[in-house]
XYZ file of C-alpha atoms in Angstrom:
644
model
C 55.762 158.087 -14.591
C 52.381 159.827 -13.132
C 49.823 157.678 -13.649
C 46.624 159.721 -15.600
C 43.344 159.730 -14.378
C 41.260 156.091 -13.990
C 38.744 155.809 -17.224
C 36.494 154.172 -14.819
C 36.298 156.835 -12.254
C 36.176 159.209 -15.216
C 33.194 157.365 -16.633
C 31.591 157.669 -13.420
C 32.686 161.213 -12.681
C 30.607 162.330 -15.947
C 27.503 160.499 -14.844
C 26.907 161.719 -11.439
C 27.969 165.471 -12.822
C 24.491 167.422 -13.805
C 24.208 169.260 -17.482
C 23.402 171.919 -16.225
C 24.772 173.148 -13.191
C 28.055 171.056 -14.235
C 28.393 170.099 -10.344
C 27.333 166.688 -8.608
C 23.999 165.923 -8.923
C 21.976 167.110 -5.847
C 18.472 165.463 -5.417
C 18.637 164.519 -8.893
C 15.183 164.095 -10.662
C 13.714 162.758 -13.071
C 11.386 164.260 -16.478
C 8.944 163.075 -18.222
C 11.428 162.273 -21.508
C 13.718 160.471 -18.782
C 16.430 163.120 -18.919
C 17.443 163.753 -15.297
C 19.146 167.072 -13.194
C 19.663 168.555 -9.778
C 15.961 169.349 -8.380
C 17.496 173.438 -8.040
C 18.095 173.288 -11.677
C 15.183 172.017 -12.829
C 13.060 174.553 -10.426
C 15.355 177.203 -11.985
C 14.940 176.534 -15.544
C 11.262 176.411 -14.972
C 11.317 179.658 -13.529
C 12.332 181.663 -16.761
C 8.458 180.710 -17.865
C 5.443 181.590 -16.976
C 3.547 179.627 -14.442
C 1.834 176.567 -15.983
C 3.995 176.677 -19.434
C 5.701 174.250 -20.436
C 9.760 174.345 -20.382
C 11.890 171.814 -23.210
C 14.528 169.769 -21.342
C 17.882 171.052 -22.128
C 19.033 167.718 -23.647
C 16.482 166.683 -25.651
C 13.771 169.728 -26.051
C 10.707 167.749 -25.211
C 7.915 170.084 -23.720
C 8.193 169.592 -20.107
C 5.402 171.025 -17.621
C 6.243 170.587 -13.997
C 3.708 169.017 -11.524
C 2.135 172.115 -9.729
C 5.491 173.931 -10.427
C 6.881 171.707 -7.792
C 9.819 169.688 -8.585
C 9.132 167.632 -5.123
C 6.423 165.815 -7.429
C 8.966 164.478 -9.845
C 10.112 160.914 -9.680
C 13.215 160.943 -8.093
C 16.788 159.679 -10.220
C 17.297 156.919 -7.405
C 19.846 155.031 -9.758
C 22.039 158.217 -9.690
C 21.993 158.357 -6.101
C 23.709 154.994 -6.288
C 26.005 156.104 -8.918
C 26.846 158.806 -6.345
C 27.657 156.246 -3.834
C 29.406 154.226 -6.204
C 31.922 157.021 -7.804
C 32.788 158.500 -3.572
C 33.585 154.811 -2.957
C 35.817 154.444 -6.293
C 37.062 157.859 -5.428
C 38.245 156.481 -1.954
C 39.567 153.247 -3.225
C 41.895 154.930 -5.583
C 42.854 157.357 -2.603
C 41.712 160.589 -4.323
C 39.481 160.731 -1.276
C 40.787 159.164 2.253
C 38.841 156.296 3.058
C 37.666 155.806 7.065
C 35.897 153.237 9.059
C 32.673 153.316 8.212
C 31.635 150.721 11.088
C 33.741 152.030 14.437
C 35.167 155.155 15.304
C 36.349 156.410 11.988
C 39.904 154.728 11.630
C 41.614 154.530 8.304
C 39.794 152.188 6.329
C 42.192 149.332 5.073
C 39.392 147.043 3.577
C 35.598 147.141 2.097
C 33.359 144.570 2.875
C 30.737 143.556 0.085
C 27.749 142.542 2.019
C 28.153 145.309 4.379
C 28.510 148.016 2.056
C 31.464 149.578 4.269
C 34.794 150.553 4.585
C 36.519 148.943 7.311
C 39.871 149.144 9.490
C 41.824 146.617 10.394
C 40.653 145.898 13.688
C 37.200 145.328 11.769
C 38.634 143.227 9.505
C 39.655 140.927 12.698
C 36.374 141.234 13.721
C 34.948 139.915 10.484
C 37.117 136.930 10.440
C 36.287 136.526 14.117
C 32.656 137.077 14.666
C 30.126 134.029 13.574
C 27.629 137.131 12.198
C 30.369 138.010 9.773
C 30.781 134.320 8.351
C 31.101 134.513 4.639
C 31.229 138.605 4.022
C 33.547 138.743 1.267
C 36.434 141.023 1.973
C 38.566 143.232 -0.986
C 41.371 145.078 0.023
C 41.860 148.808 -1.118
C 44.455 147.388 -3.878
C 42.116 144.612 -4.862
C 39.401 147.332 -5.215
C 41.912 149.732 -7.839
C 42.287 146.615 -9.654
C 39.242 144.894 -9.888
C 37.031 148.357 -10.597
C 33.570 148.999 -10.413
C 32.424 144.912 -9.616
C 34.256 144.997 -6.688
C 32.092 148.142 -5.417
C 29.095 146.978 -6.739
C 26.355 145.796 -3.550
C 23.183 144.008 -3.469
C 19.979 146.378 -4.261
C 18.432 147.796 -1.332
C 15.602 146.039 0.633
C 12.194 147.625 -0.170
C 11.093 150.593 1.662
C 8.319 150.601 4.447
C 4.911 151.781 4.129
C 4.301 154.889 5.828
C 1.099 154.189 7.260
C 1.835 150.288 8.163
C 5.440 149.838 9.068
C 5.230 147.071 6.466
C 7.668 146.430 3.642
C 6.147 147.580 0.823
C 6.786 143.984 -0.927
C 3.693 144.523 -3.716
C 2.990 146.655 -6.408
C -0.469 147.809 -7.062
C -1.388 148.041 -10.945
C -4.483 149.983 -10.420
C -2.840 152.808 -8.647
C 0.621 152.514 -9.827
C 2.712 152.625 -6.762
C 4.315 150.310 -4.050
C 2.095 148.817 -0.974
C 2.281 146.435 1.861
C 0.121 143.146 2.915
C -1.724 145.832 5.347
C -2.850 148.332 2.211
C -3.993 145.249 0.057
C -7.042 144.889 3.052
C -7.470 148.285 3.663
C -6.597 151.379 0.844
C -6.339 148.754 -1.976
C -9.032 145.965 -1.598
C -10.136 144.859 -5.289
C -6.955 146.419 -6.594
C -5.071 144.302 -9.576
C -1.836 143.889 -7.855
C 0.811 141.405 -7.822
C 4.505 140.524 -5.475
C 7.148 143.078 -6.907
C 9.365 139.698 -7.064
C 7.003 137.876 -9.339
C 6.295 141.013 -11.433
C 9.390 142.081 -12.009
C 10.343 139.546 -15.010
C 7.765 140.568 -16.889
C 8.466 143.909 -16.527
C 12.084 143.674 -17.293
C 11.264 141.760 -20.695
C 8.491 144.111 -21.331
C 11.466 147.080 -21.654
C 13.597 145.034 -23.374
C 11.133 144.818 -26.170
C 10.183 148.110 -26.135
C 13.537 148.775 -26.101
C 14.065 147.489 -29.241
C 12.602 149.380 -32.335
C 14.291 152.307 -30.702
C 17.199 150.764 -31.186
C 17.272 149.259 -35.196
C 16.325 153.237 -35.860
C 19.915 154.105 -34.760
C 21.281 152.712 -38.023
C 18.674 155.340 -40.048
C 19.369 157.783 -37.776
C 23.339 157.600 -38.159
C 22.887 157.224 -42.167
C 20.624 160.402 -42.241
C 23.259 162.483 -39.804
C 26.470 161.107 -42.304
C 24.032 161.886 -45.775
C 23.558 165.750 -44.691
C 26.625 165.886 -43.512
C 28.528 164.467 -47.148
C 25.788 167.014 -48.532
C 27.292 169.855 -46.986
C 30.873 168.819 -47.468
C 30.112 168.664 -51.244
C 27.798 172.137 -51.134
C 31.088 173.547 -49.527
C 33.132 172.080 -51.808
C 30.858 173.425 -54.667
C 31.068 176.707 -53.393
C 34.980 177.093 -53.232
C 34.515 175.864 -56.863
C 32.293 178.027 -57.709
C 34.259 181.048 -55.793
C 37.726 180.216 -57.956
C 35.975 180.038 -61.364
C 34.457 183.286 -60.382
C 37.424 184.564 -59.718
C 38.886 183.409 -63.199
C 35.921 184.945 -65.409
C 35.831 188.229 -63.793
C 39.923 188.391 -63.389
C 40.338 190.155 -66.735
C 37.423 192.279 -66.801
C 38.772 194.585 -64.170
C 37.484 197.817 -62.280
C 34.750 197.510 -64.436
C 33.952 193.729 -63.140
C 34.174 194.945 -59.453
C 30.672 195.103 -58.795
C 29.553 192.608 -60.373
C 32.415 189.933 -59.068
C 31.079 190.809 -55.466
C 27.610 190.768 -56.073
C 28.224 187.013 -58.152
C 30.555 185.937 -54.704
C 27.761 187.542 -52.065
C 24.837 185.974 -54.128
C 26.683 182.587 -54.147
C 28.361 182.641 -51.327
C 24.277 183.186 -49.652
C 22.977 180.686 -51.102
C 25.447 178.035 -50.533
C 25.245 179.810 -46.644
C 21.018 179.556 -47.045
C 21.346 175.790 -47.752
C 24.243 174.792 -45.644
C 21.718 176.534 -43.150
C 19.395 174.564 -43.501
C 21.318 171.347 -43.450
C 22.718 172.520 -40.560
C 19.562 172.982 -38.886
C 18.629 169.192 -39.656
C 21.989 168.001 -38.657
C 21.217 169.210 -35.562
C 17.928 167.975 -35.020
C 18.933 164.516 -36.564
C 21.836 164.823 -34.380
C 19.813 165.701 -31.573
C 17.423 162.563 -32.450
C 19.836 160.294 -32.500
C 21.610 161.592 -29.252
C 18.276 161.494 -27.504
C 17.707 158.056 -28.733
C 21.240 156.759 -27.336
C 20.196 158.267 -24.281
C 17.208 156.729 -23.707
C 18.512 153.334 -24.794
C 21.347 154.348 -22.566
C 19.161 155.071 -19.467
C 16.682 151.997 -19.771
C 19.714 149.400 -20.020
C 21.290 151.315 -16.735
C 17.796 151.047 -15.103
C 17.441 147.375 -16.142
C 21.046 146.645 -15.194
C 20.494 148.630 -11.784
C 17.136 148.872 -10.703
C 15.341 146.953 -8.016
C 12.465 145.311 -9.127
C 10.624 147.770 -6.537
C 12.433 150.689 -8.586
C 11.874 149.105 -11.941
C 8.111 148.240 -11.595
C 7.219 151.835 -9.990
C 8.421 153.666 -13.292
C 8.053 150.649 -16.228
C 4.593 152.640 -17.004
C 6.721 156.515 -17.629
C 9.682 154.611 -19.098
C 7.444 152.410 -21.903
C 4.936 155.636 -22.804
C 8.259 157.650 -23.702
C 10.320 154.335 -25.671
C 6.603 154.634 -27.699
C 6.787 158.207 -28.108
C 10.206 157.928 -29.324
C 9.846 155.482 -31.836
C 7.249 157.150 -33.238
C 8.782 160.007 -33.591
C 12.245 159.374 -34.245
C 10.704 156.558 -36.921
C 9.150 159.632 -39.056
C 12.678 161.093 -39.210
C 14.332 157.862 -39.672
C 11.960 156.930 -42.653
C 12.877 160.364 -44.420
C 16.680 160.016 -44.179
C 17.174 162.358 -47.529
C 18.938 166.154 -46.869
C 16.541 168.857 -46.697
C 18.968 170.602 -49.539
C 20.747 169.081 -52.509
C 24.536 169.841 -54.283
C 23.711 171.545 -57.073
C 24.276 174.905 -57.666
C 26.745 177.736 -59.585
C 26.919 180.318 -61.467
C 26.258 180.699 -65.338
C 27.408 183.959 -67.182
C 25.809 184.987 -70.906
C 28.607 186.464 -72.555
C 27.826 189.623 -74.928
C 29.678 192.934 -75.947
C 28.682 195.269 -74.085
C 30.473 194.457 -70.490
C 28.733 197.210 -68.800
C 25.263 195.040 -69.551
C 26.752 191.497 -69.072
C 27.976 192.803 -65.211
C 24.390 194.230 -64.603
C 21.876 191.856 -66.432
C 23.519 188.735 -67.531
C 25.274 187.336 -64.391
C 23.023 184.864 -62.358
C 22.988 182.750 -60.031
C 20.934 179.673 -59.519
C 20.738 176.722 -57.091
C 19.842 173.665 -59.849
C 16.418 173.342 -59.360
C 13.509 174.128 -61.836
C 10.806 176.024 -59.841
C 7.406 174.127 -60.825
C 5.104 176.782 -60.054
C 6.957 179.447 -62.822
C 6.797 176.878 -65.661
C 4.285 177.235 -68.521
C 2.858 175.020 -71.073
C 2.515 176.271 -74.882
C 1.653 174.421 -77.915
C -1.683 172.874 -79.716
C -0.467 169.533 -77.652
C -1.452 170.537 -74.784
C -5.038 171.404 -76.674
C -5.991 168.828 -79.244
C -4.517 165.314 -80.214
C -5.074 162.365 -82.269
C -5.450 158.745 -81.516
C -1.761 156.859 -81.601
C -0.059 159.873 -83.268
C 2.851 161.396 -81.473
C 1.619 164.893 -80.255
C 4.287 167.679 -78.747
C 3.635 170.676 -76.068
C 6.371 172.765 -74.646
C 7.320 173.913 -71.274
C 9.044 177.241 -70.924
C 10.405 177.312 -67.086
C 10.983 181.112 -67.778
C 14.735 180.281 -66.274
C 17.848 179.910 -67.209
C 19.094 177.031 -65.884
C 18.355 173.698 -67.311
C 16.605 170.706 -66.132
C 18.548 168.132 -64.223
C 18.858 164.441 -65.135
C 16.995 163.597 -61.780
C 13.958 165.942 -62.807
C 10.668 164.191 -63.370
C 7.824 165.914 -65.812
C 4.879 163.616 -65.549
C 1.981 163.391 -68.206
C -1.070 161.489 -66.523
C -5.214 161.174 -68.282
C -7.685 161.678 -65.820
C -10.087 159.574 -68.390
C -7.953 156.480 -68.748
C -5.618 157.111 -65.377
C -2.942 156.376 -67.921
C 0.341 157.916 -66.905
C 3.798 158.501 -68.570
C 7.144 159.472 -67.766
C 7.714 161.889 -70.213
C 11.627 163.070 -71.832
C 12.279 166.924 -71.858
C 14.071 167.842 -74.935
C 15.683 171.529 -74.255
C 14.751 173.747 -77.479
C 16.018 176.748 -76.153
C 17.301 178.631 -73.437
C 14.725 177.892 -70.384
C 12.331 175.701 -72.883
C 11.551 172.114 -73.102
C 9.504 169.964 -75.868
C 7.548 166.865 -74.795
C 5.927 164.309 -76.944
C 3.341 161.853 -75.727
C 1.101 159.459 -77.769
C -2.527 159.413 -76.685
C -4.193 155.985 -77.103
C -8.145 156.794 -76.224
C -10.463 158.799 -77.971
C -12.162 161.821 -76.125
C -11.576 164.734 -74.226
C -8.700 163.825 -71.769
C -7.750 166.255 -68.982
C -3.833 165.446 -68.489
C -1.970 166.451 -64.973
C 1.690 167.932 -66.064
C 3.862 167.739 -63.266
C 7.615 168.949 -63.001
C 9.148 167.286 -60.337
C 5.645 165.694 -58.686
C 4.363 169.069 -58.543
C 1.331 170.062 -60.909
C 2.272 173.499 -62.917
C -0.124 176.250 -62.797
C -3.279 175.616 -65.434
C -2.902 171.524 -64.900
C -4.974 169.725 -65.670
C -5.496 170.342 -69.385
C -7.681 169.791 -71.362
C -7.163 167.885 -74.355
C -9.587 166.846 -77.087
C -8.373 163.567 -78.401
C -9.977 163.113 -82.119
C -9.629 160.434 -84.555
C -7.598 161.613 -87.645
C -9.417 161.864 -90.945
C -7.257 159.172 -92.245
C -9.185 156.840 -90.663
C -12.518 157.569 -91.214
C -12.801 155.664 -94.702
C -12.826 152.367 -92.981
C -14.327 151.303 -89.721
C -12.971 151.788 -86.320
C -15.099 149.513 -84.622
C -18.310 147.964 -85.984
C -20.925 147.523 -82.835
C -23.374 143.807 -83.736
C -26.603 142.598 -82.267
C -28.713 145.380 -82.419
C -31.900 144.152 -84.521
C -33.706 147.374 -85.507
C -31.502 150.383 -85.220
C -33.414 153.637 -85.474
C -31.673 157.129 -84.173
C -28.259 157.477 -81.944
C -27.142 160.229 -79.366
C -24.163 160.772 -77.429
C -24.288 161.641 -73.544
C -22.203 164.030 -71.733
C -19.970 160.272 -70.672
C -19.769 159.794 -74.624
C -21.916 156.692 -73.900
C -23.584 156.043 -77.188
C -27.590 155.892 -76.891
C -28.722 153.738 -79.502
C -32.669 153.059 -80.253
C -34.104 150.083 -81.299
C -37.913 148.868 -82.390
C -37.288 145.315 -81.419
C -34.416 145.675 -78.123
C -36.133 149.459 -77.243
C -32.624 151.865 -75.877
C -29.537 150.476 -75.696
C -26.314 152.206 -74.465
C -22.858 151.474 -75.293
C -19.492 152.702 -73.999
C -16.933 153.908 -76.047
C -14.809 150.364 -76.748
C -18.982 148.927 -78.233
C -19.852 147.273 -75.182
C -23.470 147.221 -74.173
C -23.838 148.486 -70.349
C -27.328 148.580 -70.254
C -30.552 147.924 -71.387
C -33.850 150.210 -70.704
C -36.631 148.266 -72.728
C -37.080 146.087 -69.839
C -38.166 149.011 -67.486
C -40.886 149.879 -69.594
C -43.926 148.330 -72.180
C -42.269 150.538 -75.468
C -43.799 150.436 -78.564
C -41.627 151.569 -81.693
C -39.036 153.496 -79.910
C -37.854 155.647 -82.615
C -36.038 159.505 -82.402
C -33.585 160.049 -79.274
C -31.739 163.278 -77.908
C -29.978 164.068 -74.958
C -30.116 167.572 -72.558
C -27.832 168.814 -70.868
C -28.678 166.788 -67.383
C -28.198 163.583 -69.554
C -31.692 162.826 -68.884
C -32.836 160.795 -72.214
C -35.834 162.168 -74.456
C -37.465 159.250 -76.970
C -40.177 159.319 -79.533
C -42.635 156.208 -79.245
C -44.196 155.934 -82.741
C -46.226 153.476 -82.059
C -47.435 154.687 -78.935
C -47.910 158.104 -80.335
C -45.754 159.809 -77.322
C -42.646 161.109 -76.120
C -40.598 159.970 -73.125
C -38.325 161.458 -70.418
C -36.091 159.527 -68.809
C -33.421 159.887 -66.889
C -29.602 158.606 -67.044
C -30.864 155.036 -65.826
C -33.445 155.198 -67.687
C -35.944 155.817 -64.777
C -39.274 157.585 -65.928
C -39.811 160.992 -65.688
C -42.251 162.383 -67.767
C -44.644 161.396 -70.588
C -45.933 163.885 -73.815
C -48.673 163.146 -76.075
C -51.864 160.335 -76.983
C -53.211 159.842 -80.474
C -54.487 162.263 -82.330
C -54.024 165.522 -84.741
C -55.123 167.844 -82.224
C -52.789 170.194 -79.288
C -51.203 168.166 -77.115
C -51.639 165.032 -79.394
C -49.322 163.344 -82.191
C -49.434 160.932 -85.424
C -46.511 158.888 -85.356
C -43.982 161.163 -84.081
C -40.006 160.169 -85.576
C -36.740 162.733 -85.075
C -36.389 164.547 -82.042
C -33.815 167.228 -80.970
C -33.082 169.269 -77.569
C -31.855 172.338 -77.871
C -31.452 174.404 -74.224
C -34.417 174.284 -72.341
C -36.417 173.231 -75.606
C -37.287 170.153 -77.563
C -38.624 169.514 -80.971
C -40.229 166.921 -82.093
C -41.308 165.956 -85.729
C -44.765 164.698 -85.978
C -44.560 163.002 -89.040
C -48.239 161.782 -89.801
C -49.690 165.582 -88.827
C -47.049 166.957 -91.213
C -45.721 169.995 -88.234
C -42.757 170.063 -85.822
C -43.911 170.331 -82.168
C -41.700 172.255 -79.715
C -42.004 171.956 -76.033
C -39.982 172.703 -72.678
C -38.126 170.215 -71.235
C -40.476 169.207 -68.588
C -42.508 168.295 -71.542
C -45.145 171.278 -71.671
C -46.125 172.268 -75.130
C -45.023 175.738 -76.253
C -46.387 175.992 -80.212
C -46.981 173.903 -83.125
C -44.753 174.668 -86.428
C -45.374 174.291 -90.147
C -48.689 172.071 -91.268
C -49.231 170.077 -94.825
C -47.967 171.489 -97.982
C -45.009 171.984 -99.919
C -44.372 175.227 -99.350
C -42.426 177.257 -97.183
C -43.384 176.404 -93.415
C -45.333 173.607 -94.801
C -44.204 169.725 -94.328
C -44.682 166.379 -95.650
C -43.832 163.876 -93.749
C -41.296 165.371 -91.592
C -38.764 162.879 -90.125
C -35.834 164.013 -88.317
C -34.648 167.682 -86.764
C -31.673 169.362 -85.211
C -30.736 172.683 -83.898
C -27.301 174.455 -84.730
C -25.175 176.622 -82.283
C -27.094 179.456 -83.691
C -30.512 177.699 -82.744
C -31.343 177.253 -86.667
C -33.872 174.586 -86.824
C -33.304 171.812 -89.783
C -35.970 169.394 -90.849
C -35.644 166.876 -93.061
C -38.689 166.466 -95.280
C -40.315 163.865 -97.674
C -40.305 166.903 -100.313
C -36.646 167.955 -98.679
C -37.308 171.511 -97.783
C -34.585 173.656 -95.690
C -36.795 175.616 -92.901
C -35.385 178.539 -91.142
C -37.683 178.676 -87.544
């Protein structure tokens, strides 16, 4: 029986055989993502682009620019020259080449000697057992080599090369300038230079790509589980759409001629968009496929290099090899970390059946891939307008499409106020539309983010006026203590409550009744009485006792001051209720019997009404405010409505 070819020459065979010239590698060398080829190829491929532009390596696609467009400036693949060596000696040691003397004239070799790195004859052989300079080479037959494979073949590592300029071993490595030197360049080119024996820096080299070595490595399980995931995806998408194809064929089996068109309009439509996504799996099979490949490869090459490198050879390129293991992790980590198929398995076909078969085959076949489309949706319904504490409010969501939503789709309810959020339940109502109930908890105007599927639909936020219900206005919500002397309240554009006081001066309070600060301290008040509020949320107060008004601003910082004692322009008698309306502000000036209206800056415009009880005339005016319409009212010790 013929015996079939050796796996390990086989092995070996593949490794010293270039990717892309498919021959034996010749001056093999190496790129910058440590993928390696014949120095013709790579000059070549670099040829079909312009000068100075980057060409991807055909393994892995990594951007590659070439050095000067000179391949002579690449590292050169030394561990596939030995590989070379290796496979011609296997070659000859399993007799598919003949093996001669490599140390006399050239007889046929009957031995290989493993400190001498040659075939040998017999008479050689003699001479080895015979000559003192041969004592201890360790001789292997031809048969001994078949048998005992590539460890037989294997030889020591080469002695370092000599410096060009010295004729000295180049025994050191210099870390400054990244390349092999001798004792002579450490005086001369390299004085001051970090450098170190190539002996005593190789360990740490060797354990510094080991650990590099290995995040690249616990990424192959991710890798491998993302590769299988798209590829189950597209078995069950393919699956799906021979499903879909013989329940297509069953509807439209009975309808006939007239069917025709539509049956291969329903099959092409289908039949594309299974194609579209199995595309686009495809696509990411490939690059996950080509991740993980390129990975394997580079895990492949460093544990060759580490297994077969000199330490002169290993230290020369640790600083290439460790910059692309870092570029690799990073990037094959990204796709690692996001394992999940680009496309899911859901899609069909849903028919509307009616009467008329000449409509159903033009306007009531569709097909649809499973997924709600965020961006078409629409929200309708008061819910999504006004609300009322704890009461279950509803909104709809009409996708404007038939298909429904899926048990994995999310529709998200979250309040900018309180940064509340809820997963909310989709009830379908009808074809394409979806009620959803949420319970608001906070009083106020709310602006709520409605996302289908993490994605905001168009007009999110809303806003949402959250009220209390009349129901609960015949008892107290909340009842605010400690304030003294309460006088006059106002609401900021924060719905902080502004609260005046003639013994504690301005108080404000959030929403739950807790006091957040204090502004009598900032200033000597008097009788702080009336308060109002523009829209700036600066603060406007009446002093009674002080016979003035204040502006303040938000922290309660003074701005501007109105008024002294007196009944005359510019003056005021115990001034009480105060309003801002716009860019005006009116003031009731109780003991002078008039309202005074200025700007906001505090300016005085005019004087209205004087003492009576007539029309335009007051007594004792205490309080005012100003309607949407910019009606004026007044209340009055003789109540009198005043149009102004």
């Amino acid at each position: 029986m013929a015996e079939g070819p050796d796996p390990v020459v086989a092995d070996l065979e593949q490794e010293v055989t270039c990717g892309i010239c498919h021959d034996r590698y010749q001056e093999p060398k190496l790129l910058p993502c440590c993928h390696y080829y014949c120095k013709q190829c790579i000059l070549t491929l670099s040829s079909r682009y312009r000068p100075n532009q980057p060409f991807p390596c055909p393994d892995c696609r990594e951007p590659t620019l070439l050095p000067n467009n000179n391949p002579d400036r690449l590292p050169t693949a030394f561990f596939i020259n030995r590989m070379k060596a290796l496979h011609s000696r296997m070659e000859k040691a399993h007799g598919k080449l003949e093996a001669t003397c490599e140390m006399c004239s050239g007889g046929k070799a009957t031995a290989f000697c493993r400190q001498c790195v040659n075939f040998i004859c017999e008479d050689c052989v003699k001479s080895h057992k015979r000559l003192r300079v041969f004592a201890g080479h360790a001789i292997s037959t031809l048969d001994e080599l078949k048998q005992g494979g590539v460890k037989e073949l294997t030889f020591e590592s080469p002695p370092p090369p000599k410096c060009e300029d010295h004729e000295e071993l180049k025994k050191i490595f210099c870390f400054d300038c990244n390349k092999l030197i001798c004792r002579d360049c450490i005086v001369i080119e390299h004085a001051g230079h970090n450098y170190e024996f190539v002996k005593k820096a190789a360990p740490a080299t060797r354990k510094k790509l080991t650990e590099h070595l290995s995040p690249l490595k616990n990424l192959l399980p991710d890798l491998s589980t993302a590769v299988n995931q798209v590829k189950g995806t597209k078995q069950k998408i393919q699956a799906q759409k021979e499903l879909t194809e013989r329940q297509v064929n069953a509807k439209f089996q009975e309808l006939h001629d007239i069917l025709d068109r539509c049956k291969v309009r329903v099959l092409r439509e289908s039949s594309a968009l299974a194609d579209s996504k199995m595309e686009k799996l495809t696509v990411q099979e490939k690059g996950l496929d080509l991740s993980l490949a390129t990975a394997q490869s580079l895990i492949d090459f460093v544990e060759r290099t580490l297994e077969n490198a000199s330490d002169e050879e290993l230290i020369t390129m640790q600083e290439q090899v460790v910059s692309r293991i870092d570029a690799e992790v990073v990037k094959r980590g990204k796709e690692a970390a996001n394992p999940d198929p680009v496309e899911k398995d859901d899609f069909g076909v849903e028919v509307f059946v009616c009467e008329d078969l000449k409509k159903l085959c033009e306007n009531n076949v569709i097909v649809y891939d499973g997924k709600v489309d965020p961006t078409k949706c629409t929200v309708e319904g008061d819910g999504a307008k006004n609300a009322e504490i704890d009461k279950p409010t509803c909104f709809s969501i009409n996708t404007h499409q038939p298909q429904q939503f899926s048990s994995n789709t999310k529709v998200t309810l979250k309040s900018l106020v309180d940064e509340s959020s809820q997963q909310l339940q989709a009830v379908p109502v009808r074809g394409g539309v979806y009620s959803v109930e949420y319970t608001p908890r906070v009083r106020g105007r709310h602006h709520l983010l409605i996302s289908v599927d993490d994605q905001p639909i168009p007009g999110s936020p809303f806003s949402v006026f959250v009220k209390i219900p009349p129901t609960k206005l015949d008892k107290p919500v909340r009842v605010i203590r400690g304030i003294k002397n309460p006088q006059y309240m106002a609401f900021n554009s924060s719905e902080e409550l502004i609260v005046t006081d003639w013994n504690c001066g301005i108080l404000v309070f959030d929403k739950k009744g807790k006091q957040i600060r204090s502004i009598k301290s900032k200033h000597e008040f008097g009788l702080i009485s009336g308060v109002a509020v523009d829209k700036e949320d600066n603060i406007y107060v009446c002093d009674s006792q002080k016979n003035c008004v204040y502006k303040l601003n938000k922290r309660g910082d003074l701005l501007k001051r109105f008024g002294t004692n007196g009944s005359g322009p510019k003056e005021l008698n115990f001034p009480r209720g105060i309003a801002v309306a716009g860019d005006q502000v009116f003031v009731c000036d109780e003991q002078n019997h008039r309202v005074q209206v200025l700007t906001t800056e505090l300016e005085q415009v005019k004087q209205i009404g004087s003492y009576g009880t007539g029309n335009e005339h007051f007594n004792r005016p205490e309080d005012v405010a100003v309607d949407n319409e910019q009606m004026v009212y007044v209340t009055d010790y003789n109540p009198i409505k005043n149009d102004l």
